[in-house]
Amino acid sequence: MTRTAGRKPKAEEAVTEPGGTAAGVTVAGVTAEPEARKPDPRDSSLFVGSTEKTFQILHAFDGPHRQMPLSEIARAANLDRSAAQRLVYTLEVLGYLRRVHGTRNYALTPKLLQFSYNYLRANELIEKAFPYLLDISRSVGETTNLQELDGAEIVFVARFPGKHLVNIEFMVGSRLPAYYTASGTAILSRLSEEEREDILARTDLRPLTPYTVCDPDRLRARVREAGEKGYALLINETVMGDISVGAAITDEHGRAVAGLSISVPATRWTPEQVEQELARHVQVAAASISVHKFGSYSR
């Protein structure tokens, strides 16, 4: 290849093969092939952008504000005011948003709960897990939870309060980073390494408490440990004073489909007590639910 005299080649400049085909980037005499770009599903002609914007409006209420004026909704949804106004009006007419009386604010309506109800009613896993989690809650006297993996987060799909005061921050529908929870760590231990790395890459590694483990290598290590033990034990990771132990519910191939956990306060339990007395409860329940729902359980 002939270079123009007196001109230094730029490192980022594409190299052109004979015939005009770009072969990649040349850096220090080495040509690197460009990585294949993964197609964006949003580029498909089947993707409806207006539907996405509608959900952006609804997700604007994910934050701490229960009601907001149109300008704040537009800002939170990352939409211009005109588009936000049309979508908010449509959702109001359909009954999913309402104008707060005496204000210019909008709020979600109970009609949205219909989707949650339909999901929970049709979820066979919850039906099968119910008696086991209820039995733990009654016999141990502590809160038990059933969670499913959604993206990089776990979602509480069932919660059985114990005899003592429950942390009301977590209820059905609450979400937490999978890597920061006992049940999530147990679920991850039953996935492939490729899947775990993908979830780790999509996790916002910001601490929720001063004790949240955010180092990727430490997170990987405790997922491996959970796979060896059959359960995960986490302390103060999402809420101060909380100790959680979790195990994975698996399908007939040994792949995690959900997780269950017991949450206890550090004022009544020590980590050693939880590991000695409660770890077996989540393991037995997880194994029983796996057998009950899927007909087999692989450790």
PDB file of C-alpha atoms in Angstrom, residues 130-263:
ATOM      1  CA  PHE A 130     -47.202 -22.082  47.804  1.00  0.00           C
ATOM      2  CA  PRO A 131     -47.564 -24.972  50.302  1.00  0.00           C
ATOM      3  CA  TYR A 132     -43.796 -25.331  50.780  1.00  0.00           C
ATOM      4  CA  LEU A 133     -43.174 -21.644  51.393  1.00  0.00           C
ATOM      5  CA  LEU A 134     -46.189 -21.377  53.665  1.00  0.00           C
ATOM      6  CA  ASP A 135     -44.937 -24.343  55.681  1.00  0.00           C
ATOM      7  CA  ILE A 136     -41.505 -22.736  56.130  1.00  0.00           C
ATOM      8  CA  SER A 137     -43.058 -19.440  57.133  1.00  0.00           C
ATOM      9  CA  ARG A 138     -45.209 -21.139  59.774  1.00  0.00           C
ATOM     10  CA  SER A 139     -42.635 -23.576  61.135  1.00  0.00           C
ATOM     11  CA  VAL A 140     -39.661 -21.201  61.190  1.00  0.00           C
ATOM     12  CA  GLY A 141     -41.652 -18.055  61.866  1.00  0.00           C
ATOM     13  CA  GLU A 142     -39.672 -15.976  59.350  1.00  0.00           C
ATOM     14  CA  THR A 143     -40.408 -14.433  55.972  1.00  0.00           C
ATOM     15  CA  THR A 144     -40.053 -16.606  52.878  1.00  0.00           C
ATOM     16  CA  ASN A 145     -39.888 -15.319  49.309  1.00  0.00           C
ATOM     17  CA  LEU A 146     -40.246 -16.705  45.805  1.00  0.00           C
ATOM     18  CA  GLN A 147     -38.341 -14.830  43.107  1.00  0.00           C
ATOM     19  CA  GLU A 148     -37.917 -15.112  39.351  1.00  0.00           C
ATOM     20  CA  LEU A 149     -35.077 -13.818  37.198  1.00  0.00           C
ATOM     21  CA  ASP A 150     -35.951 -10.988  34.805  1.00  0.00           C
ATOM     22  CA  GLY A 151     -32.989  -9.659  32.888  1.00  0.00           C
ATOM     23  CA  ALA A 152     -30.298  -8.769  35.418  1.00  0.00           C
ATOM     24  CA  GLU A 153     -32.768  -8.542  38.307  1.00  0.00           C
ATOM     25  CA  ILE A 154     -34.823 -10.844  40.459  1.00  0.00           C
ATOM     26  CA  VAL A 155     -38.518 -10.073  40.943  1.00  0.00           C
ATOM     27  CA  PHE A 156     -40.504 -11.007  44.039  1.00  0.00           C
ATOM     28  CA  VAL A 157     -43.476 -13.022  42.749  1.00  0.00           C
ATOM     29  CA  ALA A 158     -44.640 -14.337  46.138  1.00  0.00           C
ATOM     30  CA  ARG A 159     -43.944 -13.343  49.729  1.00  0.00           C
ATOM     31  CA  PHE A 160     -45.033 -15.129  52.887  1.00  0.00           C
ATOM     32  CA  PRO A 161     -44.555 -13.030  56.036  1.00  0.00           C
ATOM     33  CA  GLY A 162     -43.419 -14.643  59.251  1.00  0.00           C
ATOM     34  CA  LYS A 163     -44.614 -14.028  62.793  1.00  0.00           C
ATOM     35  CA  HIS A 164     -42.492 -10.932  63.246  1.00  0.00           C
ATOM     36  CA  LEU A 165     -42.452  -7.440  61.769  1.00  0.00           C
ATOM     37  CA  VAL A 166     -41.717  -7.547  58.048  1.00  0.00           C
ATOM     38  CA  ASN A 167     -39.694  -5.031  56.078  1.00  0.00           C
ATOM     39  CA  ILE A 168     -42.522  -3.501  54.050  1.00  0.00           C
ATOM     40  CA  GLU A 169     -40.132  -2.100  51.422  1.00  0.00           C
ATOM     41  CA  PHE A 170     -40.144  -5.476  49.678  1.00  0.00           C
ATOM     42  CA  MET A 171     -43.447  -6.721  48.354  1.00  0.00           C
ATOM     43  CA  VAL A 172     -44.648  -8.661  45.342  1.00  0.00           C
ATOM     44  CA  GLY A 173     -43.251  -6.907  42.271  1.00  0.00           C
ATOM     45  CA  SER A 174     -40.149  -5.524  44.010  1.00  0.00           C
ATOM     46  CA  ARG A 175     -36.926  -5.869  42.036  1.00  0.00           C
ATOM     47  CA  LEU A 176     -33.275  -6.185  43.068  1.00  0.00           C
ATOM     48  CA  PRO A 177     -30.035  -6.902  41.188  1.00  0.00           C
ATOM     49  CA  ALA A 178     -29.692 -10.689  40.990  1.00  0.00           C
ATOM     50  CA  TYR A 179     -26.005 -10.591  41.947  1.00  0.00           C
ATOM     51  CA  TYR A 180     -26.866  -8.752  45.179  1.00  0.00           C
ATOM     52  CA  THR A 181     -29.382 -11.287  46.512  1.00  0.00           C
ATOM     53  CA  ALA A 182     -29.187 -14.792  47.969  1.00  0.00           C
ATOM     54  CA  SER A 183     -31.837 -16.257  45.679  1.00  0.00           C
ATOM     55  CA  GLY A 184     -30.367 -14.440  42.672  1.00  0.00           C
ATOM     56  CA  THR A 185     -26.888 -15.777  43.425  1.00  0.00           C
ATOM     57  CA  ALA A 186     -28.322 -19.296  43.730  1.00  0.00           C
ATOM     58  CA  ILE A 187     -30.169 -18.895  40.413  1.00  0.00           C
ATOM     59  CA  LEU A 188     -27.023 -17.638  38.688  1.00  0.00           C
ATOM     60  CA  SER A 189     -25.075 -20.656  39.943  1.00  0.00           C
ATOM     61  CA  ARG A 190     -27.358 -22.868  37.830  1.00  0.00           C
ATOM     62  CA  LEU A 191     -26.904 -20.903  34.597  1.00  0.00           C
ATOM     63  CA  SER A 192     -24.130 -21.167  32.034  1.00  0.00           C
ATOM     64  CA  GLU A 193     -21.011 -19.046  32.426  1.00  0.00           C
ATOM     65  CA  GLU A 194     -21.926 -17.131  29.279  1.00  0.00           C
ATOM     66  CA  GLU A 195     -25.335 -16.239  30.715  1.00  0.00           C
ATOM     67  CA  ARG A 196     -23.807 -15.217  34.045  1.00  0.00           C
ATOM     68  CA  GLU A 197     -21.293 -12.949  32.346  1.00  0.00           C
ATOM     69  CA  ASP A 198     -24.012 -11.351  30.244  1.00  0.00           C
ATOM     70  CA  ILE A 199     -26.084 -10.639  33.363  1.00  0.00           C
ATOM     71  CA  LEU A 200     -23.027  -9.282  35.180  1.00  0.00           C
ATOM     72  CA  ALA A 201     -22.296  -6.944  32.261  1.00  0.00           C
ATOM     73  CA  ARG A 202     -25.864  -5.586  32.487  1.00  0.00           C
ATOM     74  CA  THR A 203     -25.801  -5.155  36.274  1.00  0.00           C
ATOM     75  CA  ASP A 204     -25.500  -1.656  37.686  1.00  0.00           C
ATOM     76  CA  LEU A 205     -22.647  -2.300  40.122  1.00  0.00           C
ATOM     77  CA  ARG A 206     -23.525   0.455  42.551  1.00  0.00           C
ATOM     78  CA  PRO A 207     -23.778  -0.466  46.243  1.00  0.00           C
ATOM     79  CA  LEU A 208     -27.149  -0.546  47.957  1.00  0.00           C
ATOM     80  CA  THR A 209     -25.564  -0.601  51.423  1.00  0.00           C
ATOM     81  CA  PRO A 210     -22.006  -0.087  52.727  1.00  0.00           C
ATOM     82  CA  TYR A 211     -21.642  -3.891  52.658  1.00  0.00           C
ATOM     83  CA  THR A 212     -22.799  -4.568  49.108  1.00  0.00           C
ATOM     84  CA  VAL A 213     -20.188  -6.560  47.192  1.00  0.00           C
ATOM     85  CA  CYS A 214     -19.602  -4.828  43.855  1.00  0.00           C
ATOM     86  CA  ASP A 215     -16.297  -6.355  42.762  1.00  0.00           C
ATOM     87  CA  PRO A 216     -16.960  -8.600  39.712  1.00  0.00           C
ATOM     88  CA  ASP A 217     -14.388 -11.203  40.729  1.00  0.00           C
ATOM     89  CA  ARG A 218     -15.862 -11.545  44.226  1.00  0.00           C
ATOM     90  CA  LEU A 219     -19.361 -11.785  42.758  1.00  0.00           C
ATOM     91  CA  ARG A 220     -18.222 -14.550  40.394  1.00  0.00           C
ATOM     92  CA  ALA A 221     -16.534 -16.380  43.264  1.00  0.00           C
ATOM     93  CA  ARG A 222     -19.611 -16.463  45.462  1.00  0.00           C
ATOM     94  CA  VAL A 223     -21.782 -17.654  42.577  1.00  0.00           C
ATOM     95  CA  ARG A 224     -19.357 -20.576  42.163  1.00  0.00           C
ATOM     96  CA  GLU A 225     -19.496 -21.200  45.908  1.00  0.00           C
ATOM     97  CA  ALA A 226     -23.298 -21.230  45.822  1.00  0.00           C
ATOM     98  CA  GLY A 227     -23.146 -23.838  43.064  1.00  0.00           C
ATOM     99  CA  GLU A 228     -20.933 -26.035  45.229  1.00  0.00           C
ATOM    100  CA  LYS A 229     -22.972 -25.630  48.430  1.00  0.00           C
ATOM    101  CA  GLY A 230     -26.441 -25.650  46.900  1.00  0.00           C
ATOM    102  CA  TYR A 231     -27.398 -22.372  48.572  1.00  0.00           C
ATOM    103  CA  ALA A 232     -26.216 -18.776  48.971  1.00  0.00           C
ATOM    104  CA  LEU A 233     -25.918 -16.738  52.169  1.00  0.00           C
ATOM    105  CA  LEU A 234     -25.763 -12.926  52.008  1.00  0.00           C
ATOM    106  CA  ILE A 235     -25.547 -10.403  54.834  1.00  0.00           C
ATOM    107  CA  ASN A 236     -26.452  -6.684  54.694  1.00  0.00           C
ATOM    108  CA  GLU A 237     -26.240  -6.647  50.885  1.00  0.00           C
ATOM    109  CA  THR A 238     -29.557  -4.988  50.048  1.00  0.00           C
ATOM    110  CA  VAL A 239     -30.856  -3.862  53.462  1.00  0.00           C
ATOM    111  CA  MET A 240     -28.879  -3.213  56.606  1.00  0.00           C
ATOM    112  CA  GLY A 241     -29.540  -5.800  59.295  1.00  0.00           C
ATOM    113  CA  ASP A 242     -30.853  -8.406  56.847  1.00  0.00           C
ATOM    114  CA  ILE A 243     -29.512 -11.958  56.499  1.00  0.00           C
ATOM    115  CA  SER A 244     -30.822 -13.985  53.573  1.00  0.00           C
ATOM    116  CA  VAL A 245     -30.300 -17.565  52.506  1.00  0.00           C
ATOM    117  CA  GLY A 246     -31.535 -18.766  49.125  1.00  0.00           C
ATOM    118  CA  ALA A 247     -31.624 -21.801  46.849  1.00  0.00           C
ATOM    119  CA  ALA A 248     -32.524 -22.324  43.208  1.00  0.00           C
ATOM    120  CA  ILE A 249     -35.574 -24.112  41.858  1.00  0.00           C
ATOM    121  CA  THR A 250     -34.591 -26.037  38.731  1.00  0.00           C
ATOM    122  CA  ASP A 251     -36.217 -27.694  35.773  1.00  0.00           C
ATOM    123  CA  GLU A 252     -35.686 -31.283  34.620  1.00  0.00           C
ATOM    124  CA  HIS A 253     -32.336 -30.283  33.112  1.00  0.00           C
ATOM    125  CA  GLY A 254     -30.989 -28.755  36.311  1.00  0.00           C
ATOM    126  CA  ARG A 255     -31.386 -25.235  34.959  1.00  0.00           C
ATOM    127  CA  ALA A 256     -32.642 -22.581  37.362  1.00  0.00           C
ATOM    128  CA  VAL A 257     -36.145 -21.254  36.745  1.00  0.00           C
ATOM    129  CA  ALA A 258     -36.644 -19.417  40.045  1.00  0.00           C
ATOM    130  CA  GLY A 259     -35.279 -19.019  43.542  1.00  0.00           C
ATOM    131  CA  LEU A 260     -36.613 -19.046  47.065  1.00  0.00           C
ATOM    132  CA  SER A 261     -35.182 -17.392  50.120  1.00  0.00           C
ATOM    133  CA  ILE A 262     -35.658 -16.861  53.831  1.00  0.00           C
ATOM    134  CA  SER A 263     -34.958 -13.368  55.166  1.00  0.00           C
TER     135      SER A 263
END
